PDB file of C-alpha atoms in Angstrom:
ATOM      1  CA  VAL A   4       0.000   0.000   0.000  1.00 96.00           C
ATOM      2  CA  ALA A   5       2.774   2.436   0.962  1.00 95.00           C
ATOM      3  CA  ARG A   6       4.908   1.663  -2.069  1.00 95.00           C
ATOM      4  CA  LYS A   7       1.947   2.161  -4.381  1.00 96.00           C
ATOM      5  CA  GLU A   8       1.113   5.576  -2.901  1.00 97.00           C
ATOM      6  CA  ILE A   9       4.755   6.668  -3.047  1.00 97.00           C
ATOM      7  CA  GLU A  10       5.018   5.635  -6.707  1.00 96.00           C
ATOM      8  CA  ASN A  11       1.799   7.479  -7.612  1.00 97.00           C
ATOM      9  CA  THR A  12       2.643  10.718  -5.808  1.00 97.00           C
ATOM     10  CA  LYS A  13       3.969  13.520  -8.016  1.00 96.00           C
ATOM     11  CA  ASN A  14       4.708  16.209  -5.406  1.00 96.00           C
ATOM     12  CA  ALA A  15       8.339  15.828  -4.243  1.00 95.00           C
ATOM     13  CA  ARG A  16       7.696  17.055  -0.678  1.00 95.00           C
ATOM     14  CA  ILE A  17       4.777  14.654  -0.169  1.00 95.00           C
ATOM     15  CA  LYS A  18       6.728  11.788  -1.763  1.00 96.00           C
ATOM     16  CA  TRP A  19       9.642  12.605   0.601  1.00 96.00           C
ATOM     17  CA  ASN A  20       7.397  12.449   3.669  1.00 94.00           C
ATOM     18  CA  LEU A  21       5.747   9.205   2.537  1.00 96.00           C
ATOM     19  CA  MET A  22       9.087   7.522   1.818  1.00 97.00           C
ATOM     20  CA  THR A  23      10.471   8.682   5.162  1.00 96.00           C
ATOM     21  CA  TYR A  24       7.421   7.381   7.014  1.00 95.00           C
ATOM     22  CA  ARG A  25       7.447   4.032   5.189  1.00 96.00           C
ATOM     23  CA  THR A  26      11.108   3.547   6.132  1.00 97.00           C
ATOM     24  CA  LEU A  27      10.317   4.462   9.729  1.00 95.00           C
ATOM     25  CA  LEU A  28       7.599   1.789   9.899  1.00 94.00           C
ATOM     26  CA  MET A  29       9.879  -0.811   8.325  1.00 94.00           C
ATOM     27  CA  LEU A  30      12.637   0.029  10.820  1.00 95.00           C
ATOM     28  CA  MET A  31      10.404  -0.084  13.898  1.00 94.00           C
ATOM     29  CA  ASN A  32       8.833  -3.349  12.791  1.00 92.00           C
ATOM     30  CA  SER A  33      12.255  -4.881  12.077  1.00 94.00           C
ATOM     31  CA  ILE A  34      14.307  -3.850  15.120  1.00 95.00           C
ATOM     32  CA  GLY A  35      11.743  -2.900  17.780  1.00 93.00           C
ATOM     33  CA  CYS A  36      13.125   0.555  18.548  1.00 94.00           C
ATOM     34  CA  ARG A  37      11.156   3.201  20.404  1.00 93.00           C
ATOM     35  CA  VAL A  38       9.520   6.169  18.672  1.00 93.00           C
ATOM     36  CA  VAL A  39      11.761   8.623  20.546  1.00 92.00           C
ATOM     37  CA  GLU A  40      14.820   6.650  19.443  1.00 94.00           C
ATOM     38  CA  THR A  41      13.898   7.060  15.773  1.00 95.00           C
ATOM     39  CA  LYS A  42      13.671  10.827  16.202  1.00 93.00           C
ATOM     40  CA  ASN A  43      17.287  10.928  17.416  1.00 92.00           C
ATOM     41  CA  MET A  44      18.767   8.718  14.676  1.00 96.00           C
ATOM     42  CA  LYS A  45      21.442  10.326  12.555  1.00 97.00           C
ATOM     43  CA  TRP A  46      23.090   9.113   9.386  1.00 97.00           C
ATOM     44  CA  SER A  47      26.382   9.036  11.289  1.00 97.00           C
ATOM     45  CA  ASP A  48      24.832   6.448  13.653  1.00 97.00           C
ATOM     46  CA  LEU A  49      24.669   3.938  10.797  1.00 97.00           C
ATOM     47  CA  VAL A  50      28.068   2.221  10.490  1.00 96.00           C
ATOM     48  CA  SER A  51      29.086  -0.652   8.228  1.00 93.00           C
ATOM     49  CA  SER A  52      31.932  -2.946   9.193  1.00 86.00           C
ATOM     50  CA  LYS A  53      33.159  -6.480   8.472  1.00 86.00           C
ATOM     51  CA  LYS A  54      30.707  -7.768  11.105  1.00 86.00           C
ATOM     52  CA  GLY A  55      27.744  -6.126   9.369  1.00 93.00           C
ATOM     53  CA  THR A  56      25.848  -2.897   9.835  1.00 96.00           C
ATOM     54  CA  GLU A  57      25.500  -1.390  13.272  1.00 95.00           C
ATOM     55  CA  LEU A  58      23.136   1.327  14.401  1.00 96.00           C
ATOM     56  CA  LYS A  59      23.645   3.538  17.421  1.00 96.00           C
ATOM     57  CA  ILE A  60      20.345   4.106  19.170  1.00 95.00           C
ATOM     58  CA  SER A  61      19.715   6.742  21.821  1.00 93.00           C
ATOM     59  CA  GLY A  62      16.637   7.799  23.717  1.00 86.00           C
ATOM     60  CA  LYS A  63      15.079   7.700  27.185  1.00 82.00           C
ATOM     61  CA  GLY A  64      18.501   8.560  28.625  1.00 86.00           C
ATOM     62  CA  LYS A  65      20.067   5.376  27.231  1.00 87.00           C
ATOM     63  CA  GLU A  66      22.413   4.549  24.376  1.00 92.00           C
ATOM     64  CA  ARG A  67      23.179   1.230  22.748  1.00 92.00           C
ATOM     65  CA  VAL A  68      24.687  -0.062  19.534  1.00 94.00           C
ATOM     66  CA  ILE A  69      22.948  -2.956  17.824  1.00 94.00           C
ATOM     67  CA  GLN A  70      23.684  -4.978  14.745  1.00 94.00           C
ATOM     68  CA  ILE A  71      20.856  -4.662  12.248  1.00 95.00           C
ATOM     69  CA  PRO A  72      19.828  -7.121   9.540  1.00 94.00           C
ATOM     70  CA  ASP A  73      21.026  -6.426   5.994  1.00 95.00           C
ATOM     71  CA  ARG A  74      17.450  -5.843   4.817  1.00 95.00           C
ATOM     72  CA  VAL A  75      16.990  -3.100   7.438  1.00 95.00           C
ATOM     73  CA  ALA A  76      20.287  -1.478   6.445  1.00 96.00           C
ATOM     74  CA  GLY A  77      19.012  -1.699   2.871  1.00 96.00           C
ATOM     75  CA  HIS A  78      15.807   0.186   3.766  1.00 96.00           C
ATOM     76  CA  LEU A  79      17.864   2.947   5.385  1.00 97.00           C
ATOM     77  CA  LEU A  80      20.293   3.137   2.466  1.00 97.00           C
ATOM     78  CA  ASP A  81      17.364   3.253   0.024  1.00 97.00           C
ATOM     79  CA  LEU A  82      15.978   6.204   1.984  1.00 97.00           C
ATOM     80  CA  LYS A  83      19.369   7.925   1.879  1.00 97.00           C
ATOM     81  CA  LYS A  84      19.611   7.423  -1.888  1.00 97.00           C
ATOM     82  CA  PHE A  85      16.047   8.697  -2.253  1.00 97.00           C
ATOM     83  CA  LYS A  86      16.870  11.828  -0.226  1.00 97.00           C
ATOM     84  CA  GLU A  87      20.036  12.426  -2.252  1.00 97.00           C
ATOM     85  CA  THR A  88      17.982  12.285  -5.450  1.00 96.00           C
ATOM     86  CA  TYR A  89      14.948  14.297  -4.352  1.00 96.00           C
ATOM     87  CA  GLY A  90      16.965  16.702  -2.216  1.00 96.00           C
ATOM     88  CA  LYS A  91      19.166  17.945  -5.056  1.00 96.00           C
ATOM     89  CA  SER A  92      17.105  21.132  -5.328  1.00 93.00           C
ATOM     90  CA  PHE A  93      18.162  22.185  -1.829  1.00 95.00           C
ATOM     91  CA  GLU A  94      21.563  20.443  -1.818  1.00 96.00           C
ATOM     92  CA  TRP A  95      20.609  17.704   0.631  1.00 97.00           C
ATOM     93  CA  ASN A  96      23.517  15.797   2.185  1.00 96.00           C
ATOM     94  CA  GLU A  97      23.895  13.773   5.345  1.00 95.00           C
ATOM     95  CA  THR A  98      26.158  16.351   6.974  1.00 96.00           C
ATOM     96  CA  ASN A  99      23.829  19.341   6.620  1.00 96.00           C
ATOM     97  CA  TYR A 100      20.699  17.199   7.147  1.00 97.00           C
ATOM     98  CA  PRO A 101      21.979  14.723   9.769  1.00 97.00           C
ATOM     99  CA  PHE A 102      18.714  13.206  11.038  1.00 97.00           C
ATOM    100  CA  ILE A 103      17.504  10.108   9.219  1.00 97.00           C
ATOM    101  CA  PHE A 104      13.810  10.821   9.718  1.00 96.00           C
ATOM    102  CA  SER A 105      13.780  14.590   9.267  1.00 93.00           C
ATOM    103  CA  GLY A 106      11.184  16.190   7.028  1.00 93.00           C
ATOM    104  CA  TRP A 107      11.484  18.015   3.708  1.00 95.00           C
ATOM    105  CA  LYS A 108      14.186  20.724   3.826  1.00 96.00           C
ATOM    106  CA  SER A 109      14.561  20.243   7.575  1.00 95.00           C
ATOM    107  CA  ASN A 110      17.879  19.690   9.323  1.00 94.00           C
ATOM    108  CA  LYS A 111      16.176  19.090  12.677  1.00 93.00           C
ATOM    109  CA  PRO A 112      14.712  15.884  14.057  1.00 89.00           C
ATOM    110  CA  THR A 113      11.007  15.533  13.480  1.00 87.00           C
ATOM    111  CA  LYS A 114       8.791  16.464  16.424  1.00 85.00           C
ATOM    112  CA  GLN A 115       5.961  14.175  15.454  1.00 85.00           C
ATOM    113  CA  TYR A 116       5.006  11.678  12.796  1.00 90.00           C
ATOM    114  CA  ASP A 117       1.853  11.878  10.688  1.00 86.00           C
ATOM    115  CA  ALA A 118      -0.495   9.282  12.165  1.00 90.00           C
ATOM    116  CA  GLY A 119      -2.970   9.973   9.368  1.00 92.00           C
ATOM    117  CA  ILE A 120      -0.635   8.364   6.836  1.00 94.00           C
ATOM    118  CA  ARG A 121      -0.284   5.234   8.970  1.00 93.00           C
ATOM    119  CA  ARG A 122      -4.041   4.955   9.556  1.00 94.00           C
ATOM    120  CA  ARG A 123      -4.762   5.428   5.832  1.00 95.00           C
ATOM    121  CA  TRP A 124      -2.231   2.755   4.848  1.00 95.00           C
ATOM    122  CA  MET A 125      -3.554   0.362   7.472  1.00 94.00           C
ATOM    123  CA  LYS A 126      -7.150   0.936   6.335  1.00 95.00           C
ATOM    124  CA  ASP A 127      -6.157   0.405   2.696  1.00 96.00           C
ATOM    125  CA  ALA A 128      -4.372  -2.815   3.735  1.00 95.00           C
ATOM    126  CA  GLY A 129      -7.569  -4.098   5.389  1.00 95.00           C
ATOM    127  CA  VAL A 130      -6.804  -3.455   9.065  1.00 93.00           C
ATOM    128  CA  GLU A 131      -9.997  -2.940  11.029  1.00 93.00           C
ATOM    129  CA  LYS A 132     -10.082   0.156  13.231  1.00 93.00           C
ATOM    130  CA  PRO A 133      -6.607   1.494  12.329  1.00 91.00           C
ATOM    131  CA  GLU A 134      -7.146   4.339  14.807  1.00 91.00           C
ATOM    132  CA  ASP A 135      -6.665   1.753  17.592  1.00 90.00           C
ATOM    133  CA  TRP A 136      -3.106   1.034  16.448  1.00 89.00           C
ATOM    134  CA  GLU A 137      -0.465   3.490  17.632  1.00 91.00           C
ATOM    135  CA  LEU A 138       3.056   3.751  16.218  1.00 90.00           C
ATOM    136  CA  VAL A 139       4.413   1.854  19.237  1.00 89.00           C
ATOM    137  CA  CYS A 140       2.509  -1.255  18.049  1.00 90.00           C
ATOM    138  CA  PHE A 141       5.441  -1.964  15.698  1.00 92.00           C
ATOM    139  CA  ARG A 142       7.795  -2.207  18.708  1.00 93.00           C
ATOM    140  CA  HIS A 143       5.351  -4.487  20.495  1.00 92.00           C
ATOM    141  CA  LYS A 144       5.000  -6.697  17.418  1.00 92.00           C
ATOM    142  CA  PHE A 145       8.776  -7.048  17.125  1.00 94.00           C
ATOM    143  CA  ILE A 146       9.140  -8.044  20.792  1.00 94.00           C
ATOM    144  CA  THR A 147       6.183 -10.440  20.740  1.00 92.00           C
ATOM    145  CA  ASP A 148       7.412 -12.094  17.525  1.00 93.00           C
ATOM    146  CA  ALA A 149      10.928 -12.495  18.940  1.00 94.00           C
ATOM    147  CA  LEU A 150       9.618 -14.139  22.114  1.00 93.00           C
ATOM    148  CA  ASN A 151       7.223 -16.389  20.185  1.00 90.00           C
ATOM    149  CA  ASN A 152      10.146 -17.468  17.997  1.00 92.00           C
ATOM    150  CA  GLY A 153      12.087 -18.598  21.057  1.00 89.00           C
ATOM    151  CA  VAL A 154      14.462 -15.687  21.557  1.00 93.00           C
ATOM    152  CA  HIS A 155      15.400 -15.465  25.234  1.00 92.00           C
ATOM    153  CA  SER A 156      13.837 -12.527  27.077  1.00 92.00           C
ATOM    154  CA  LEU A 157      17.285 -11.280  28.170  1.00 94.00           C
ATOM    155  CA  ALA A 158      18.440 -11.059  24.548  1.00 95.00           C
ATOM    156  CA  VAL A 159      15.228  -9.240  23.570  1.00 94.00           C
ATOM    157  CA  ALA A 160      15.651  -6.848  26.511  1.00 94.00           C
ATOM    158  CA  ASN A 161      19.256  -6.043  25.595  1.00 93.00           C
ATOM    159  CA  TYR A 162      18.456  -5.544  21.923  1.00 93.00           C
ATOM    160  CA  THR A 163      15.448  -3.298  22.575  1.00 94.00           C
ATOM    161  CA  GLY A 164      17.060  -1.332  25.401  1.00 92.00           C
ATOM    162  CA  THR A 165      14.833  -2.337  28.277  1.00 92.00           C
ATOM    163  CA  SER A 166      14.950  -4.646  31.275  1.00 93.00           C
ATOM    164  CA  GLN A 167      14.334  -8.361  31.192  1.00 94.00           C
ATOM    165  CA  GLN A 168      11.850  -7.898  34.039  1.00 95.00           C
ATOM    166  CA  MET A 169       9.811  -5.448  31.943  1.00 93.00           C
ATOM    167  CA  ILE A 170       9.838  -7.798  28.958  1.00 93.00           C
ATOM    168  CA  GLU A 171       8.641 -10.739  31.041  1.00 90.00           C
ATOM    169  CA  LYS A 172       6.045  -8.702  32.960  1.00 91.00           C
ATOM    170  CA  THR A 173       4.597  -6.971  29.894  1.00 91.00           C
ATOM    171  CA  TYR A 174       4.756  -9.755  27.321  1.00 89.00           C
ATOM    172  CA  SER A 175       4.287 -12.984  29.267  1.00 82.00           C
ATOM    173  CA  GLY A 176       0.562 -13.006  28.449  1.00 80.00           C
ATOM    174  CA  LEU A 177       1.181 -12.400  24.753  1.00 77.00           C
ATOM    175  CA  VAL A 178       3.452 -15.332  24.002  1.00 77.00           C
ATOM    176  CA  ALA A 179       2.848 -19.048  23.803  1.00 70.00           C
ATOM    177  CA  GLY A 180       2.454 -20.486  27.299  1.00 63.00           C
ATOM    178  CA  ASP A 181       5.398 -22.873  27.035  1.00 62.00           C
ATOM    179  CA  ILE A 182       7.883 -20.327  25.653  1.00 58.00           C
ATOM    180  CA  TYR A 183       9.369 -19.594  29.079  1.00 54.00           C
ATOM    181  CA  ASN A 184       9.838 -23.332  29.746  1.00 56.00           C
TER     182      ASN A 184
END
């Protein structure tokens, strides 16, 4: 749904915002980061090495560096390439526009994301009552999926920047009953 709308949009500023928001949703769904953490992400936080691609994440007074899957790095690099192409008119570059999820012609982190876009995409994808689904649902889905796939709660806690106790307290009712056995 998102890709189709992005392809059909002619206005560069609107296309920019849609592409940025789509990448944000893909990132949150794929690594379980917090909304506030996405607002702080800079291009300089994305580092490739022999081990893979790492992303420095900061928010809620915490910092951590995590390894991200190649497909997630690909989404971020696609966004960067998109911004280089569509930002030529105002000389976009990652130094002068350091925040990954900044808006059109903005060198500051975004203050809020457009929930209307998300609700429209969810409705078009067949989700009932998209207004009931907040942006944080992508973090919750990531954590729940990881636990249901057998990832230890300590590993999930470390990766998502929270405590194991919080993971177990919050998600124990959302995973298969035998997962903690």
